[in-house]
mmCIF file of C-alpha atoms in Angstrom:
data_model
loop_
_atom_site.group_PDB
_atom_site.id
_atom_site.type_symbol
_atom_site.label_atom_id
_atom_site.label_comp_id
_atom_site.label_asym_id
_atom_site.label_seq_id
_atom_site.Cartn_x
_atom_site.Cartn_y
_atom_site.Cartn_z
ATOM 1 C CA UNK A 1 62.085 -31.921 -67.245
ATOM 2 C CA UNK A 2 61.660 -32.059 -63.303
ATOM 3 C CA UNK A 3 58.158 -31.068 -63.234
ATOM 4 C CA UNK A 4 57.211 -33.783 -66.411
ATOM 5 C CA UNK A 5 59.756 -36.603 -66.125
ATOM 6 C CA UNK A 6 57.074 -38.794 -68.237
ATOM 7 C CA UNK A 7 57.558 -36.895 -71.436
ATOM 8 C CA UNK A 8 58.160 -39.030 -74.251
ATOM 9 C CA UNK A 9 61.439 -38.594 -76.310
ATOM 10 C CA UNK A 10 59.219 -37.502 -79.518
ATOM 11 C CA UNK A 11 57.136 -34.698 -77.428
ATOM 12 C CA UNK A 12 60.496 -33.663 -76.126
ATOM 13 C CA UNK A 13 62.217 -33.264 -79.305
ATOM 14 C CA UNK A 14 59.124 -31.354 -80.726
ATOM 15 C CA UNK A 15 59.308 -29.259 -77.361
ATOM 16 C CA UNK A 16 63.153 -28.396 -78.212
ATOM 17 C CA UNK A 17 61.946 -27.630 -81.752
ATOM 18 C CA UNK A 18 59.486 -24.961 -80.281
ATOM 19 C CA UNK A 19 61.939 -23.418 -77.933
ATOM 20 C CA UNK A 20 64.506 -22.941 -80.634
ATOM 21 C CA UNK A 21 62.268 -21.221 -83.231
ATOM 22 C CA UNK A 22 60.961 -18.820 -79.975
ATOM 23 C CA UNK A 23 64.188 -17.381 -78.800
ATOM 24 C CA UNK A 24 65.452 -16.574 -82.397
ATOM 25 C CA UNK A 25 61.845 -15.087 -82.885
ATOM 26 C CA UNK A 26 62.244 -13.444 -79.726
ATOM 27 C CA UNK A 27 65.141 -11.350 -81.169
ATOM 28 C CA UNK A 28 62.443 -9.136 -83.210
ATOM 29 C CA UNK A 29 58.658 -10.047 -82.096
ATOM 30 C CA UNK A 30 58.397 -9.745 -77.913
ATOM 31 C CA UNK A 31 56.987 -12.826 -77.215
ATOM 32 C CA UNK A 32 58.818 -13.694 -73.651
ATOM 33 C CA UNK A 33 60.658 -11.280 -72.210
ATOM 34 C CA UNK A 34 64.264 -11.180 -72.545
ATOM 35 C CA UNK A 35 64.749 -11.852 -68.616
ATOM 36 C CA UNK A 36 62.916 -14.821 -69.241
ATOM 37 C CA UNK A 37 65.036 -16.339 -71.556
ATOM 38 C CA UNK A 38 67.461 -18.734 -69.431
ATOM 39 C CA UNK A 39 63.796 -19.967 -67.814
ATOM 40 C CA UNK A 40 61.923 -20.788 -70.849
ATOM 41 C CA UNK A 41 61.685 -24.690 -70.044
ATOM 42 C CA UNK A 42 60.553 -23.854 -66.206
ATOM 43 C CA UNK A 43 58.740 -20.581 -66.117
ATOM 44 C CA UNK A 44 56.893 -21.382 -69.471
ATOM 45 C CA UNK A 45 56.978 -24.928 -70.836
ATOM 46 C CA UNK A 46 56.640 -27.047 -67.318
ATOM 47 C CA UNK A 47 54.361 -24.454 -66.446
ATOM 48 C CA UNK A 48 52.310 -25.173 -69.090
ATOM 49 C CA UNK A 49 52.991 -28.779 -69.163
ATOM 50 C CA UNK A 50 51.704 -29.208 -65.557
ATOM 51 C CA UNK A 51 48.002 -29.041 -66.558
ATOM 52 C CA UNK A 52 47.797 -32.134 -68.420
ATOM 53 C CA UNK A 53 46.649 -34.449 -65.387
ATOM 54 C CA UNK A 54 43.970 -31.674 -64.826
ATOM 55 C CA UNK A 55 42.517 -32.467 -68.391
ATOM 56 C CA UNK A 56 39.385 -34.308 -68.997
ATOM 57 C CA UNK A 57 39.754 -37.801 -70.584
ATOM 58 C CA UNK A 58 39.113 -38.336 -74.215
ATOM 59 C CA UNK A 59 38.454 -34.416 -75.281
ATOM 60 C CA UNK A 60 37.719 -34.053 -78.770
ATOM 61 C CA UNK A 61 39.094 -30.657 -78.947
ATOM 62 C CA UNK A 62 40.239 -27.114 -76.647
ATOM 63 C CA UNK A 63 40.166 -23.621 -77.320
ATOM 64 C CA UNK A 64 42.888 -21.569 -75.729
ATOM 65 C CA UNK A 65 42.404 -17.688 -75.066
ATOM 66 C CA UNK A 66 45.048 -15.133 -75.786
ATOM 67 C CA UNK A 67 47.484 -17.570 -76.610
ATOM 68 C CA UNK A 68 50.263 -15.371 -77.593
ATOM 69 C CA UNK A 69 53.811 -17.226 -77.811
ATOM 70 C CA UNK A 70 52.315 -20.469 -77.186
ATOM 71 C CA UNK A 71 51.135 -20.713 -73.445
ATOM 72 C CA UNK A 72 49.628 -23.239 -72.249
ATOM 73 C CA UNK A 73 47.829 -24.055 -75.299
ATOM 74 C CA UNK A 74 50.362 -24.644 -78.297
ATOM 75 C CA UNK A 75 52.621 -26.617 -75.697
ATOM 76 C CA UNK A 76 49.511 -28.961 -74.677
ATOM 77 C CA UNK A 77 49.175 -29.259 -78.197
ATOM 78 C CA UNK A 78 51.944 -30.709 -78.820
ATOM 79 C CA UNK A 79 52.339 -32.876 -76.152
ATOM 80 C CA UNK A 80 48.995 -34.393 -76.044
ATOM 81 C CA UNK A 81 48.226 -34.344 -79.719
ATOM 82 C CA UNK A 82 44.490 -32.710 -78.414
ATOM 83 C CA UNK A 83 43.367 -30.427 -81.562
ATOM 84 C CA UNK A 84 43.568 -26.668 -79.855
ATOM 85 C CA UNK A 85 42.059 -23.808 -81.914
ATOM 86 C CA UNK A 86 44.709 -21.121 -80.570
ATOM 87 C CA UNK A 87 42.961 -17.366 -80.172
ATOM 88 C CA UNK A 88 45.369 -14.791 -81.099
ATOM 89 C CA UNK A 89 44.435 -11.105 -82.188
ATOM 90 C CA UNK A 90 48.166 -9.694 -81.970
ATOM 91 C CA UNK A 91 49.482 -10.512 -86.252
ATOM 92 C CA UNK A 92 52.709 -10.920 -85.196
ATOM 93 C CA UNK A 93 52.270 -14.107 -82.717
ATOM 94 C CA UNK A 94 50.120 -15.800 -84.809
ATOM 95 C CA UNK A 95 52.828 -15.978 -87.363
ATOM 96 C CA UNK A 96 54.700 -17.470 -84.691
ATOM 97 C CA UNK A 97 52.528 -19.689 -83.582
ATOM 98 C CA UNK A 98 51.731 -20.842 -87.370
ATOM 99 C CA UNK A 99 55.306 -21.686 -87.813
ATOM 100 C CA UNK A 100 55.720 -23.640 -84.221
ATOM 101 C CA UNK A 101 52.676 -25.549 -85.341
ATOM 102 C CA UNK A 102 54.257 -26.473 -88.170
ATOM 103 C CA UNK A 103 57.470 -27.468 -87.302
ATOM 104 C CA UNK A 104 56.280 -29.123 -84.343
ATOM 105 C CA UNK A 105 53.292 -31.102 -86.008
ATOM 106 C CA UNK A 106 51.338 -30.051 -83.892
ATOM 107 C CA UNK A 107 47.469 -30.634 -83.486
ATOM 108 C CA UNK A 108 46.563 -26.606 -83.841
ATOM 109 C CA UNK A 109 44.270 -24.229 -85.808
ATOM 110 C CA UNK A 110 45.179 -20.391 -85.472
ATOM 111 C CA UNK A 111 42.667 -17.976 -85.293
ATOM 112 C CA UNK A 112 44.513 -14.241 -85.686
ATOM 113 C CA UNK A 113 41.383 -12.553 -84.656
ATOM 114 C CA UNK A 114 39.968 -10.912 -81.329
ATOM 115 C CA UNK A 115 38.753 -13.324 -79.003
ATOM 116 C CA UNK A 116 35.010 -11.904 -78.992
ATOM 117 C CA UNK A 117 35.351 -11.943 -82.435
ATOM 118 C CA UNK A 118 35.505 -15.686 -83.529
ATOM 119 C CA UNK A 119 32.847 -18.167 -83.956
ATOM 120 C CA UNK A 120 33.814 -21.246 -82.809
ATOM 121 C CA UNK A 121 32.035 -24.601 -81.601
ATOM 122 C CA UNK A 122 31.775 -24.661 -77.893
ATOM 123 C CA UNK A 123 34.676 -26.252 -76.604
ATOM 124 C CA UNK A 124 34.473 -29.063 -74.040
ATOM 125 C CA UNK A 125 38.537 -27.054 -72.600
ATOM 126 C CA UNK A 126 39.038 -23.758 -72.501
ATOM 127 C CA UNK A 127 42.480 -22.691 -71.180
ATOM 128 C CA UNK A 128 44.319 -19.260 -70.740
ATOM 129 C CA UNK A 129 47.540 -18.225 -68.995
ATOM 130 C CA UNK A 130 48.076 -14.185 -67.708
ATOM 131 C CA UNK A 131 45.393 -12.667 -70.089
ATOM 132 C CA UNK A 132 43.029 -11.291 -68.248
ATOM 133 C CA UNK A 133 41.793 -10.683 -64.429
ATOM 134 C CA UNK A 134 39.025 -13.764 -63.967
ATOM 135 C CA UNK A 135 35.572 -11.673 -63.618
ATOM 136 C CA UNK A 136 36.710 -10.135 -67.443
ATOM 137 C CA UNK A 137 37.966 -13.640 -68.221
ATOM 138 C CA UNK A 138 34.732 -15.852 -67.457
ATOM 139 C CA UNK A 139 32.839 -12.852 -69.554
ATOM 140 C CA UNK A 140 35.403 -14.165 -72.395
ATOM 141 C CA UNK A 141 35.174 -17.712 -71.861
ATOM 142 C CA UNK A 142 31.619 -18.452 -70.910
ATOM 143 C CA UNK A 143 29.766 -17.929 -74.313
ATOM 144 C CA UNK A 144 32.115 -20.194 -76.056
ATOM 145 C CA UNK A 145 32.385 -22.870 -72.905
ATOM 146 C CA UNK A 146 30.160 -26.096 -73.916
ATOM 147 C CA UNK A 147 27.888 -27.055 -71.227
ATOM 148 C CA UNK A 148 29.314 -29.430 -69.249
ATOM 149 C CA UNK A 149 33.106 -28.221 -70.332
ATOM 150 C CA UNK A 150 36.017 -26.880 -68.194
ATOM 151 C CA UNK A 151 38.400 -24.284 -67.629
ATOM 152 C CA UNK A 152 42.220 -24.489 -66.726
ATOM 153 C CA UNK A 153 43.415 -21.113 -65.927
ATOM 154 C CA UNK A 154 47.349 -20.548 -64.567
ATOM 155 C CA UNK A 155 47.073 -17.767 -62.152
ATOM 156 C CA UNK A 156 49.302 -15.919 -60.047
ATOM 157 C CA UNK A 157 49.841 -14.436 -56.122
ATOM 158 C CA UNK A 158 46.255 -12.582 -56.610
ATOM 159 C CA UNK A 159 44.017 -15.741 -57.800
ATOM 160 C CA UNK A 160 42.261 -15.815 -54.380
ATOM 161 C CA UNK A 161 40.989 -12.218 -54.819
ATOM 162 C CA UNK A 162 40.070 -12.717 -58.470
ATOM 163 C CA UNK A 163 37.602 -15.850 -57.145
ATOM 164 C CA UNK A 164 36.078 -13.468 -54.446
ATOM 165 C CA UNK A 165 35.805 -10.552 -57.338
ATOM 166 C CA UNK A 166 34.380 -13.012 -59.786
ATOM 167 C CA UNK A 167 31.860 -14.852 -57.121
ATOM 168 C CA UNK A 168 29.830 -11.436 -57.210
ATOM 169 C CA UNK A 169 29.426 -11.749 -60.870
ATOM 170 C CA UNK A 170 29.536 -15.639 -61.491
ATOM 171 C CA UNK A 171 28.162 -18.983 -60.354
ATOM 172 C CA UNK A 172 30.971 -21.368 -60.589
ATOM 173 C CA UNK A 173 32.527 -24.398 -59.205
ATOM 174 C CA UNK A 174 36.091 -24.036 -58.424
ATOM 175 C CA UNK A 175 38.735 -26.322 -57.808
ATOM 176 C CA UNK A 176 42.238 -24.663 -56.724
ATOM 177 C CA UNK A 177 45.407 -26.939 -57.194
ATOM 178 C CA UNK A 178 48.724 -25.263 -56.465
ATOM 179 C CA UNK A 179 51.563 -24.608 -59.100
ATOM 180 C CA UNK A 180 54.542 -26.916 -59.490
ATOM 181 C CA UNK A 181 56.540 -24.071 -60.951
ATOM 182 C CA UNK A 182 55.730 -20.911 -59.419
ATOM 183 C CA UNK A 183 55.385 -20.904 -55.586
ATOM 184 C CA UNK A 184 53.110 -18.083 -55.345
ATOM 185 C CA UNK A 185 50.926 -19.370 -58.447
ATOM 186 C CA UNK A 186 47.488 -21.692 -58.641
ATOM 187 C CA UNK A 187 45.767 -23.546 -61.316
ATOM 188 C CA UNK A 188 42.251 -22.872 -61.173
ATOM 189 C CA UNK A 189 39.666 -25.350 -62.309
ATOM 190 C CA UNK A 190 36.459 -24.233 -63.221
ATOM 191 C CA UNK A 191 33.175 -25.126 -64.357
ATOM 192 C CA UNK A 192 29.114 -24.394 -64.407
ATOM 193 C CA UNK A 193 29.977 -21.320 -65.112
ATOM 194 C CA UNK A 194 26.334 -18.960 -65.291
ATOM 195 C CA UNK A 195 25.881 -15.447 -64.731
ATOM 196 C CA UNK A 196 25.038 -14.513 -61.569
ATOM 197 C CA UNK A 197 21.297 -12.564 -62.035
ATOM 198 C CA UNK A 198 21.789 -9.067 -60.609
ATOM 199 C CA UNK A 199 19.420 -8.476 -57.763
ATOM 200 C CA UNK A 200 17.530 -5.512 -59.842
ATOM 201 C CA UNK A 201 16.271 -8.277 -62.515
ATOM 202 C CA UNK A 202 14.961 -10.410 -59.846
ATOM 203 C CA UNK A 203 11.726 -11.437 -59.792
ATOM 204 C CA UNK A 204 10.328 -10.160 -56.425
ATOM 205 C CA UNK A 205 9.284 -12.709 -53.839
#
């Protein structure tokens, strides 16, 4: 792995386990596209793998959003042995993700529910990859974000004009590092994440 060369023969091995299982799912349940088959290990697995010097030391636990065939969340899982609860509405995935879990030991609870819908401690992690534009995606993550947690988001060419929507709407502190695997993507740390008050609630001064 170019982008992980530190990977330890055992998390590799699992990691080979999980990319097996998805391309012979992938025959029947869309979980990649088909175009992205050849790329798996770059366009989805480094890509996923390249948050784990972003993540806080000594987490007890993470929650990843719309995790649907596995990314970031399942792969972190894996090859940090961090216990994820993995969100996952669509029936289909979650199977999937149920049987990489299992065959891959790793360290994950799925939840085949709408994300709104689950009730969940709040997590000290929260991570998501393409789900959701980030104004919508802070209104997802915020009620289930501990106080003093994090959020690792893998975004794409339009990340800077997601912060400016979102800054109208949010309070946040943002840290933007760039990808390793996509040239035109970001990884977007966030945190104290409170609704911004709009200015009709104010009290008047």
């Amino acid at each position: 792995m170019k982008h992980c060369p530190s990977i330890q023969t055992a998390t590799r091995t699992a990691l080979e386990t999980f990319a097996a299982l998805l391309l012979r799912w992938n025959r029947t349940v869309n979980l990649i596209a088909r175009r992205d088959e050849p790329t798996l290990w770059d366009r989805h697995i480094e890509d996923s793998l390249q948050l784990i010097p972003l993540l806080p030391p000594n987490l007890p636990r993470a929650v990843d959003l719309g995790s649907g065939a596995g990314f970031p969340g399942l792969i972190l899982a894996i090859a940090t042995a961090i216990p994820f609860d993995l969100i996952e509405a669509d029936q289909r995935k979650a199977a999937f993700l149920r049987e990489a879990a299992r065959l891959t030991n790793a360290t994950a609870t799925i939840h085949a529910t709408r994300i709104e819908a689950t009730n969940l401690p709040p997590a000290p992690l929260i991570t998501a990859r393409a789900l959701a534009p980030l104004p919508a995606l802070l209104a997802l993550t915020a009620p289930k974000l501990a106080p003093n947690g994090i959020c690792l988001f893998l975004k794409g060419a339009n990340a800077t004009s997601e912060l400016t929507a979102a800054a109208a709407q949010w309070h946040m502190r943002t840290e933007q590092h760039p990808s390793r695997t996509n040239p035109t993507g970001c990884i977007l740390r966030i945190s104290e994440i409170a609704r911004a008050t709009p200015i009709r609630d104010r009290d008047p001064t």
